[in-house]
Amino acid sequence: MKIKTLLIANRGEIACRIARTARACGITPIGVHSDADSNAFHVREIGQSIRLGAGPASESYLKVDAVIAAARSVGADAIHPGYGFLAENPNFARAVEASGMIFMGPTPETLERFGDKASAKAAAVTASVPVIPGTEGAQTDPQKIAAAVREMGLPVLLKAVGGGGGRGQRLVTEAATLEEDIEGALREAKSTFGSEGLLLERFLPEARHVEVQIAGDGKGHVVHLFERDCTLQRRHQKVIEEAPAWGLPRALLDKIGQDAVRLGETLDYRGLGTVEFLVAGDEYYFLEVNPRIQVEHPVTEAITGLDLVSLHLRIAEGAGLGFTQGNLKITGHAVEARLYAEDPAMQFAPSTGTLTTLSLPDGLRIDSGVKEGDTVTPYYDPMIAKLVVHAPDRETALARLATALDHVAVEGVQTNRAFLSALARNPEFAQMQVHTRWIDGRIDVLTQPRTLSRPELWKAAAAILFVATPRRDTDADPWTNRNTFTGWRLGLGDDVLEAGQRVSLTDSAGISEELCVGPVKPGDRYTVLSENYDAMTLAAREITAGRWCLSEGDTVLLIDARRHAGVIEMDTPEGRLIFHPAAPLDFVGGDAAADRAVASPLTGVIVEINVTEGQSVAEGDVVAVMESMKLEISIRTAAAGIASNISVSKGDMVDRGQVIAEILQYEE
């Protein structure tokens, strides 16, 4: 059956990605959206979209009836679920097929088999694929789970049977926290995945994560499209993925690929899927199957030259694979980094807000579901973009990725950009001397801001651009508002600094510095003074719109710069830099008592209240636990005292920065 109209039951970058290939195949894509996404980029990009419901996914993207109704309303022939949401829901797959449409994924029976980690593990055993030692079947009784853990010995991994994508896993390392870990894992399994069942497995402390991309026509023909290495993870969440798996023997990888194919053949696998493994030395163990397209599929596309969405469409139309295993080969090396709106300073908690600045580099593949001016909401995954580099070899690919990350600029939310840049340059990662827990043991080092070789040069340039470029708010322009001049004169050789404008600059690390900029006659020359370094004299000239020529002595530098949304953004040879400029009078002191106001770090739902009115608390005590973007986050006190004015209850939705309690000082 030829697909003419395709409903994409997803959002963000994967919805945009599917729509592009659908159009290239002569298929009309139709999108869906929630109220929170009514003006989202995927809605604008696809061009036609059907409303599903309110902002929370449970009231929109996860509503099977609403998605089916949307597809029927536009006469869709097929539905592509992307990844996440309903992609692995067997009831949804049945509803699609019962409505006479094609479900772009495996059969409902296959989804049921792989959707439960316990049954997936059983399928692997049946196919003679090695599995991690542990308990058989799902466990729901906390006491029995605790007894099994003690019998196995620590460390043990607790895995929600309905989990996936790295979520629903808890590592138990200490007997003292065992009961707390079990209760938390059971609660998360039920609230996030709809099942309390846990799988217990022996923890492999220094393993690599290798996954195999498979494709099947549903008639017994299954091939693998080689492997991806997803070892760089933070708390089981993939950070950087690459293909192929560098540094492992090809004979071992071929064996892993053959096992993945054999597992798919036992179920007449249909569509795209990923079989995941842990590799420890020369041994490997089955982890799980993700029966859908993966976030990291672009690196496989890069090394094989295939369009996986196009292949998926071909399979769904009944045209088969169109190639055999022998037709496939690996070309070069590909690396993908996931740029997220998250705050490394707050244990990578999701960061919500409007993207007042979003600048992404040229010269590589970028899959994104947002543009500058869009909003990152608390309802969905906070991914901003995937940066994908393909090069002849791994060393070149990592170098190009590091450079690309340097030229990313995001304002309005916190991001993991600097963290990704540090990973791309890390010598241990370069030699693949890493494992799935490697990041967690080095997080402090990896989140340190990168030092620029000449920070004073770029601060001076930013200060000059602040005073030299026009602004809409004319009254605040230092060259037209004479009240902002300092009125002093200083002789510097043969040049005379006629007037100096004081500028306060705050860099991306939050460090502020006051500079003084003055014009030097003749020409577009400026002297910049600071208490932290010697005076600098620069020539600055805009040669085309947004393109500046900077001269310092015998050195000439070309940079791209713009001033918008209250910032100076400069794309320099050292990367894309952002400075927040202001006249010194714009800064005011903070509230010294702010640390006694317990505020929500982001937008989410309160799932626990741990204190009562009048209760004594110590510094660092957990006042409440909130859930945001499928993560549980503890909200702690910054000072000891008496809990007071508790303004929220369990189940309440709170905004970022909302005060939920106050900590009163003890009476003298």
XYZ file of C-alpha atoms in Angstrom:
668
model
C 0.000 0.000 0.000
C 1.364 3.380 -1.025
C 1.313 5.917 1.806
C -0.007 9.297 0.686
C -0.710 11.035 3.998
C 1.328 10.419 7.159
C 0.296 11.582 10.619
C 3.336 12.175 12.836
C 2.250 11.441 16.410
C 5.116 13.282 18.055
C 6.695 16.692 18.494
C 10.021 18.526 18.411
C 13.039 17.543 16.359
C 11.904 13.991 15.521
C 8.598 15.281 14.119
C 10.507 17.735 11.918
C 12.943 14.992 10.891
C 10.187 12.582 9.839
C 8.322 15.324 7.968
C 11.376 16.220 5.855
C 11.822 12.678 4.585
C 8.080 12.185 4.078
C 7.969 15.195 1.778
C 11.045 13.928 -0.097
C 9.172 10.648 -0.666
C 6.106 12.449 -2.025
C 4.101 11.921 1.167
C 2.082 14.684 2.866
C 3.047 14.994 6.543
C 0.490 16.090 9.140
C 1.492 17.096 12.665
C -0.187 17.087 16.056
C 0.223 19.430 19.001
C -0.845 20.240 22.534
C -1.975 23.634 23.766
C 1.569 24.244 25.036
C 2.892 23.521 21.529
C 0.341 25.483 19.511
C 3.110 27.722 18.133
C 5.972 25.229 18.407
C 8.568 24.900 15.666
C 7.373 21.465 14.556
C 3.888 22.915 14.021
C 5.293 25.749 11.923
C 7.673 23.444 10.056
C 5.133 20.770 9.117
C 2.527 23.348 8.132
C -0.628 21.465 9.130
C -1.237 20.246 12.659
C -4.158 18.916 14.693
C -4.743 19.870 18.335
C -4.765 16.925 20.746
C -5.421 18.561 24.121
C -3.836 20.374 27.054
C -0.129 20.814 27.770
C 0.646 17.732 29.890
C 1.511 14.751 27.691
C -1.108 12.639 29.479
C -3.742 15.056 28.202
C -2.436 15.305 24.638
C 0.373 13.267 23.066
C -0.441 10.165 25.143
C -4.182 10.191 24.359
C -4.669 7.258 21.989
C -8.239 8.224 21.040
C -7.246 11.818 20.269
C -4.355 10.754 18.028
C -6.526 8.235 16.145
C -9.244 10.873 15.702
C -6.700 13.359 14.376
C -5.430 10.820 11.846
C -8.932 9.988 10.690
C -9.829 13.659 10.319
C -7.095 14.168 7.715
C -7.497 10.803 5.992
C -4.057 9.543 7.031
C -2.882 6.225 5.603
C -0.274 5.695 8.316
C 0.895 6.975 11.693
C 4.560 7.382 12.645
C 5.002 7.569 16.435
C 8.658 8.691 16.417
C 10.275 7.891 19.766
C 8.836 8.292 23.260
C 5.154 8.976 23.931
C 3.142 6.200 22.181
C 5.984 4.709 20.118
C 6.201 1.510 22.198
C 2.556 1.253 23.259
C 1.021 -2.005 21.950
C -2.528 -0.767 22.595
C -1.866 2.231 20.395
C -0.442 0.011 17.648
C -3.581 -2.157 17.791
C -5.839 0.900 17.670
C -4.015 2.212 14.593
C -4.321 -1.077 12.749
C -7.949 -1.540 13.853
C -8.670 1.841 12.251
C -7.337 0.587 8.924
C -4.102 2.568 9.046
C -0.468 1.456 8.981
C 1.423 1.603 12.253
C 5.015 2.658 11.565
C 6.612 0.194 13.940
C 6.705 -3.454 15.004
C 3.595 -5.558 15.568
C 1.674 -5.066 18.818
C 2.848 -8.507 19.919
C 6.492 -7.528 19.432
C 5.936 -4.306 21.345
C 4.453 -6.272 24.237
C 7.391 -8.668 24.244
C 10.040 -5.937 24.289
C 8.083 -3.360 26.288
C 8.531 -5.425 29.421
C 12.188 -5.886 30.357
C 11.525 -9.252 31.958
C 9.864 -10.724 28.851
C 12.514 -9.122 26.626
C 15.200 -10.845 28.655
C 13.329 -14.140 28.277
C 13.190 -13.637 24.501
C 16.951 -13.074 24.441
C 17.517 -16.300 26.380
C 15.323 -18.179 23.894
C 17.410 -16.755 21.030
C 20.651 -17.834 22.800
C 21.766 -14.247 23.344
C 23.866 -13.739 26.531
C 22.013 -11.909 29.343
C 23.151 -10.193 32.550
C 22.899 -12.444 35.626
C 20.038 -11.516 37.947
C 16.545 -12.460 39.077
C 13.991 -13.941 36.703
C 10.757 -12.061 36.171
C 9.401 -8.827 37.619
C 9.429 -8.206 41.389
C 6.880 -5.985 43.178
C 7.153 -6.844 46.892
C 9.637 -4.472 48.644
C 10.605 -7.073 51.250
C 11.217 -9.780 48.650
C 13.201 -7.332 46.535
C 15.350 -6.401 49.537
C 15.949 -10.073 50.339
C 16.922 -10.803 46.718
C 19.339 -7.876 46.668
C 21.017 -9.036 49.877
C 21.338 -12.531 48.417
C 22.850 -11.228 45.156
C 25.206 -8.856 46.932
C 25.816 -5.191 46.164
C 26.009 -3.369 43.848
C 22.686 -4.207 42.151
C 20.744 -2.352 39.487
C 16.978 -1.921 40.002
C 15.269 -1.564 36.626
C 11.612 -0.720 36.041
C 10.254 -3.391 33.683
C 8.403 -0.694 31.751
C 11.333 1.711 31.647
C 13.366 2.729 28.652
C 15.647 5.358 27.193
C 17.881 5.095 30.242
C 15.047 5.972 32.620
C 13.722 3.824 35.425
C 17.093 2.587 36.707
C 18.530 2.912 40.205
C 21.900 1.673 41.356
C 22.013 0.336 44.915
C 25.500 0.542 46.396
C 24.877 0.788 50.152
C 22.821 -1.444 52.419
C 21.867 1.600 54.524
C 19.849 3.128 51.655
C 18.421 -0.132 50.279
C 14.838 0.329 51.508
C 14.761 3.972 50.400
C 16.126 3.030 46.959
C 13.550 0.271 46.520
C 10.637 2.507 47.531
C 11.831 5.253 45.183
C 12.293 2.823 42.287
C 8.830 1.308 42.792
C 7.228 4.757 43.024
C 8.986 5.973 39.875
C 8.099 2.761 38.016
C 4.426 3.241 38.807
C 4.175 6.989 38.247
C 6.326 7.161 35.110
C 5.885 3.777 33.433
C 2.568 2.537 34.825
C 3.985 -0.627 36.383
C 5.559 -1.275 39.766
C 7.559 -4.282 38.562
C 11.334 -4.218 39.013
C 14.028 -6.337 37.423
C 17.165 -6.975 39.497
C 20.506 -7.353 37.721
C 24.141 -7.637 38.673
C 25.829 -4.299 38.127
C 28.749 -4.207 35.688
C 30.836 -1.251 36.908
C 33.143 -0.670 33.931
C 31.233 -1.773 30.853
C 30.748 -0.078 27.504
C 27.278 0.411 26.057
C 27.079 -0.876 22.479
C 23.813 -1.045 20.568
C 22.980 -2.573 17.182
C 20.573 -0.972 14.716
C 18.392 -3.608 13.071
C 15.768 -3.413 10.323
C 13.274 -6.118 9.410
C 10.633 -6.496 6.731
C 8.220 -8.406 8.993
C 8.606 -11.556 6.889
C 11.685 -13.014 8.510
C 14.331 -10.922 6.750
C 16.389 -8.937 9.273
C 19.689 -7.088 8.812
C 21.852 -5.006 11.099
C 23.093 -1.560 10.124
C 26.190 -1.927 12.306
C 26.586 -0.664 15.834
C 26.647 2.545 17.824
C 28.629 3.248 20.969
C 26.624 5.053 23.643
C 29.003 4.598 26.568
C 29.136 8.284 27.525
C 26.159 8.485 29.864
C 25.182 10.500 32.900
C 22.922 8.592 35.260
C 21.969 6.171 32.485
C 21.099 9.021 30.093
C 23.056 9.047 26.828
C 25.120 12.180 26.244
C 27.346 11.561 23.209
C 26.823 8.707 20.729
C 29.030 7.533 17.894
C 29.296 4.952 15.141
C 30.999 2.609 14.683
C 32.172 1.403 18.135
C 35.817 2.475 18.142
C 38.536 0.378 19.787
C 36.631 -2.930 19.959
C 37.616 -5.924 17.783
C 35.527 -6.145 14.609
C 35.122 -9.881 15.170
C 33.465 -9.189 18.534
C 31.222 -6.494 17.064
C 30.211 -8.755 14.171
C 29.229 -11.446 16.679
C 27.125 -8.937 18.627
C 25.480 -7.848 15.369
C 24.678 -11.442 14.431
C 23.055 -12.025 17.832
C 20.933 -8.904 17.367
C 19.791 -10.142 13.955
C 18.993 -13.606 15.309
C 16.866 -12.085 18.076
C 14.946 -10.054 15.475
C 14.465 -13.094 13.254
C 12.861 -15.099 16.070
C 10.002 -12.572 16.097
C 9.844 -11.733 12.366
C 10.796 -8.198 13.367
C 9.130 -5.405 11.382
C 10.522 -1.910 10.977
C 13.412 -0.305 12.844
C 14.729 -1.379 16.215
C 17.802 -1.229 18.427
C 19.215 -4.128 20.417
C 21.316 -2.846 23.312
C 24.257 -4.611 24.979
C 26.828 -4.069 27.701
C 30.378 -5.044 26.722
C 32.894 -5.939 29.452
C 36.256 -7.076 28.112
C 35.591 -9.788 25.535
C 32.143 -10.593 26.966
C 28.834 -8.959 26.163
C 25.326 -9.116 27.610
C 21.857 -8.264 26.313
C 20.252 -5.192 27.901
C 16.992 -4.428 26.115
C 15.343 -3.769 22.765
C 14.040 -0.347 21.783
C 11.425 -1.206 19.121
C 11.412 2.171 17.393
C 13.641 4.757 15.769
C 16.321 6.040 18.165
C 17.369 9.577 19.080
C 20.886 8.735 17.871
C 19.876 7.300 14.480
C 21.705 10.088 12.547
C 25.147 8.580 13.254
C 24.025 5.322 11.646
C 22.697 7.256 8.670
C 26.047 9.028 8.375
C 28.221 5.894 8.217
C 25.850 3.836 6.033
C 24.489 6.533 3.711
C 20.939 5.342 4.402
C 17.894 7.441 5.287
C 16.353 5.373 8.080
C 12.993 7.153 7.937
C 12.826 6.466 4.185
C 13.684 2.819 4.865
C 10.981 2.712 7.541
C 8.425 4.060 5.070
C 9.485 1.496 2.467
C 9.033 -1.361 4.948
C 5.635 -0.033 6.019
C 4.473 0.065 2.396
C 5.408 -3.613 2.005
C 8.307 -3.008 -0.375
C 10.831 -4.879 1.781
C 14.340 -3.813 2.713
C 15.728 -3.288 -0.769
C 19.198 -4.572 0.158
C 20.979 -7.428 1.881
C 23.554 -7.505 4.668
C 26.312 -7.811 2.107
C 25.329 -4.512 0.465
C 26.153 -2.525 3.600
C 29.495 -1.040 4.553
C 30.872 1.484 7.027
C 32.189 4.807 5.731
C 34.082 7.072 8.130
C 33.112 7.889 11.700
C 30.162 9.852 13.066
C 29.593 11.494 16.465
C 26.414 13.041 17.892
C 26.069 15.329 20.910
C 22.733 16.087 22.559
C 22.379 19.757 23.451
C 19.883 20.043 26.318
C 18.262 22.861 28.241
C 19.523 21.747 31.625
C 21.541 23.299 34.428
C 24.833 21.547 35.274
C 25.070 23.640 38.449
C 21.794 22.084 39.673
C 22.666 18.448 38.963
C 21.526 18.880 35.348
C 17.936 19.669 36.284
C 15.851 20.722 33.251
C 15.924 24.446 32.574
C 12.775 26.109 31.275
C 12.290 29.492 29.645
C 12.328 31.389 26.361
C 15.307 30.951 24.036
C 16.201 34.617 23.715
C 19.379 33.594 21.860
C 19.909 30.418 19.848
C 22.852 30.337 17.462
C 24.009 27.007 16.041
C 27.083 26.509 13.831
C 27.227 25.726 10.126
C 29.064 22.869 8.447
C 27.453 19.899 10.200
C 24.086 18.196 10.530
C 21.805 19.735 13.125
C 18.451 18.218 14.047
C 16.446 20.649 16.149
C 12.865 21.208 17.176
C 13.198 24.802 18.376
C 14.241 28.183 17.044
C 15.246 31.442 18.686
C 12.228 32.899 20.460
C 10.657 29.503 21.212
C 9.973 28.335 24.755
C 11.273 25.279 26.582
C 8.296 24.177 28.682
C 8.222 21.874 31.724
C 6.016 19.363 29.962
C 8.432 17.656 27.579
C 12.011 16.534 27.028
C 14.248 19.661 27.090
C 16.369 18.808 24.046
C 17.413 21.848 22.015
C 19.342 20.172 19.202
C 21.453 17.228 18.116
C 24.827 18.128 16.602
C 26.084 15.425 14.246
C 29.572 15.321 12.718
C 30.731 12.843 10.051
C 34.447 12.654 9.229
C 36.937 10.199 7.715
C 38.153 9.123 11.163
C 37.223 9.422 14.832
C 39.969 11.873 15.781
C 38.806 14.336 13.134
C 35.151 13.837 14.053
C 35.782 14.633 17.736
C 37.883 17.699 16.856
C 35.152 19.030 14.580
C 32.501 18.356 17.216
C 34.507 20.250 19.860
C 34.879 23.241 17.546
C 31.185 23.157 16.628
C 30.175 23.151 20.301
C 32.373 26.183 20.936
C 30.294 28.043 18.361
C 26.942 27.317 20.004
C 25.261 30.153 21.890
C 22.087 29.829 23.948
C 20.507 32.396 26.256
C 17.271 32.271 28.218
C 17.925 28.798 29.618
C 20.930 26.982 31.016
C 22.509 24.319 28.789
C 25.029 21.476 28.864
C 27.098 22.990 26.018
C 30.303 23.490 28.015
C 29.953 20.002 29.471
C 29.697 18.499 25.968
C 32.687 20.527 24.813
C 34.771 19.220 27.720
C 33.800 15.646 26.842
C 34.706 16.068 23.189
C 38.200 17.235 24.204
C 38.791 14.755 27.020
C 41.934 12.628 26.459
C 40.471 9.550 28.209
C 37.433 9.668 25.949
C 39.712 10.170 22.949
C 41.368 6.848 23.818
C 37.980 5.292 24.728
C 39.177 4.587 28.259
C 35.648 5.122 29.525
C 32.664 3.156 30.791
C 28.988 3.869 31.479
C 29.727 5.343 34.947
C 32.835 7.238 33.904
C 31.115 10.643 33.648
C 29.483 10.373 37.075
C 32.903 10.008 38.715
C 34.340 13.099 36.977
C 31.368 15.415 36.879
C 33.030 18.263 38.810
C 35.988 18.443 36.418
C 33.847 18.082 33.305
C 31.531 20.939 34.290
C 34.291 23.485 34.872
C 34.076 26.392 32.377
C 36.677 26.334 29.622
C 39.364 29.010 29.939
C 39.750 31.328 26.971
C 43.292 32.096 25.838
C 42.616 35.855 25.751
C 39.489 36.679 27.740
C 40.532 40.315 28.088
C 40.518 40.770 24.294
C 36.958 39.542 23.894
C 35.701 41.532 26.885
C 37.273 44.642 25.385
C 35.629 43.902 22.026
C 32.252 43.364 23.687
C 32.547 46.638 25.577
C 33.386 48.491 22.354
C 30.432 46.918 20.540
C 28.171 47.965 23.398
C 29.033 51.622 22.990
C 29.593 51.627 19.217
C 26.412 49.972 17.952
C 23.039 51.725 17.882
C 20.173 50.692 20.137
C 16.464 51.211 19.891
C 16.344 52.565 23.427
C 18.034 55.843 22.461
C 17.818 57.269 25.939
C 20.066 54.484 27.194
C 22.648 54.903 24.425
C 25.889 56.078 26.070
C 26.810 58.293 23.096
C 23.522 60.213 23.146
C 22.787 60.251 26.862
C 25.495 62.532 28.263
C 24.547 61.682 31.841
C 26.321 58.339 31.528
C 29.734 59.821 30.741
C 32.375 59.818 33.419
C 33.809 63.133 32.225
C 37.497 62.332 32.749
C 40.464 62.752 30.371
C 43.627 60.739 30.182
C 46.707 61.020 27.989
C 47.883 57.778 26.379
C 50.950 58.563 24.252
C 49.949 60.800 21.360
C 46.298 59.874 21.675
C 43.865 61.525 23.993
C 40.960 59.670 25.535
C 38.321 62.351 25.314
C 35.529 60.649 27.219
C 35.095 57.298 28.854
C 31.949 55.194 29.089
C 31.796 52.774 31.986
C 30.381 49.379 31.035
C 29.682 46.406 33.267
C 30.048 43.065 31.504
C 28.899 39.711 32.823
C 30.182 36.623 31.015
C 28.609 33.182 30.650
C 30.233 32.058 33.915
C 28.410 34.843 35.773
C 31.588 36.851 36.460
C 31.124 40.608 36.221
C 33.765 43.193 35.424
C 33.682 46.940 34.969
C 35.480 48.463 31.985
C 35.833 51.946 30.606
C 35.681 52.588 26.869
C 36.830 55.765 25.203
C 37.182 56.805 21.538
C 40.621 57.674 20.221
C 41.056 60.097 17.336
C 41.425 59.594 14.436
C 39.442 56.617 13.079
C 37.403 53.841 14.626
C 39.817 53.267 17.483
C 39.004 52.749 21.134
C 40.897 52.358 24.365
C 39.510 49.986 26.969
C 40.583 50.184 30.606
C 40.008 47.685 33.408
C 41.350 47.240 36.906
C 42.196 43.624 36.019
C 44.534 44.186 33.056
C 46.471 46.844 31.179
C 44.818 49.288 28.809
C 44.102 47.944 25.326
C 43.722 49.959 22.140
C 41.636 48.346 19.410
C 40.317 49.427 16.036
C 36.773 48.216 15.429
C 35.008 48.627 12.110
C 31.808 47.042 10.819
C 32.665 45.964 7.256
C 29.246 44.424 6.483
C 26.088 44.079 8.544
C 27.070 42.095 11.630
C 30.630 41.447 10.408
C 33.357 43.299 12.311
C 37.049 43.782 11.715
C 39.085 44.132 14.916
C 42.712 45.239 14.884
C 45.094 45.061 17.820
C 48.618 46.083 16.890
C 49.619 43.869 13.952
C 46.810 41.369 14.506
C 43.580 41.539 12.491
C 40.561 39.501 13.575
C 37.206 39.065 11.853
C 34.200 38.307 14.035
C 30.451 38.111 13.584
C 28.529 40.028 16.205
C 25.038 41.155 17.020
C 23.381 42.919 19.901
C 19.932 41.658 20.757
C 17.764 40.655 23.690
C 20.044 42.604 26.020
C 23.254 40.730 25.165
C 26.343 41.099 23.007
C 26.850 37.910 20.983
C 30.183 37.430 19.200
C 31.336 34.542 17.035
C 35.114 34.620 17.470
C 38.035 32.315 16.610
C 37.735 30.965 20.175
C 34.032 30.242 19.844
C 30.707 31.990 20.174
C 30.716 34.212 23.262
C 27.904 36.001 25.071
C 28.256 39.001 27.358
C 25.551 40.791 29.321
C 26.403 44.511 29.198
C 24.923 47.255 31.319
C 25.732 50.639 32.741
C 26.921 50.190 36.354
C 23.894 52.033 37.700
C 21.689 49.219 36.393
C 22.950 46.854 39.082
C 21.295 46.743 42.476
C 22.031 44.742 45.588
C 20.343 41.439 46.332
C 18.224 40.418 49.241
C 20.414 39.089 52.041
C 17.489 37.080 53.409
C 16.852 35.279 50.128
C 18.490 32.080 51.356
C 15.658 31.652 53.878
C 13.053 31.535 51.126
C 12.791 27.994 49.744
C 11.955 28.360 46.056
C 11.191 25.829 43.355
C 14.229 25.446 41.057
C 12.012 24.824 38.025
C 8.435 24.234 36.944
C 6.912 20.909 37.943
C 4.569 18.950 40.215
C 5.080 18.501 43.969
C 5.081 14.755 44.754
C 6.148 14.895 48.407
C 6.108 17.397 51.299
C 8.668 16.360 53.911
C 8.194 19.079 56.546
C 5.331 20.472 58.576
C 4.594 23.961 59.855
C 6.849 24.795 62.814
C 9.210 21.867 62.255
C 12.935 22.378 62.905
C 15.119 21.806 59.850
C 18.860 21.728 59.275
C 20.738 23.215 56.347
C 20.397 20.862 53.390
C 17.223 19.105 54.597
C 14.726 18.101 51.902
C 11.628 20.272 52.188
C 9.811 18.771 49.201
C 10.281 16.498 46.214
C 9.087 17.614 42.808
C 8.755 15.893 39.461
C 9.648 17.748 36.274
C 10.272 16.242 32.855
C 10.171 12.713 34.350
C 12.848 13.555 36.924
C 12.435 13.633 40.707
C 14.219 16.637 42.235
C 14.742 17.272 45.937
C 14.207 20.875 47.087
C 16.496 21.539 50.044
C 16.964 24.270 52.610
C 19.880 26.690 52.383
C 19.803 27.504 56.094
C 18.750 25.942 59.397
C 15.660 27.164 61.228
C 11.903 26.687 61.604
C 9.751 25.718 58.605
C 7.012 28.267 58.072
C 4.482 29.468 55.487
C 4.419 26.180 53.586
C 2.330 27.226 50.597
C 2.079 24.038 48.526
C 0.555 20.592 48.833
C 1.207 17.252 47.204
C 0.028 17.341 43.599
C 0.376 21.115 43.182
C 1.944 22.506 40.005
C 4.560 25.154 40.860
C 6.451 27.632 38.701
C 10.187 28.092 38.578
C 11.231 30.512 41.345
C 7.950 30.146 43.249
C 8.503 30.323 47.017
C 7.072 27.171 48.583
C 8.191 27.715 52.198
C 10.221 29.970 54.456
C 12.841 29.030 57.043
C 12.605 31.319 60.060
C 15.620 31.982 62.223
C 15.748 30.385 65.649
C 14.936 32.840 68.413
C 17.941 33.965 70.432
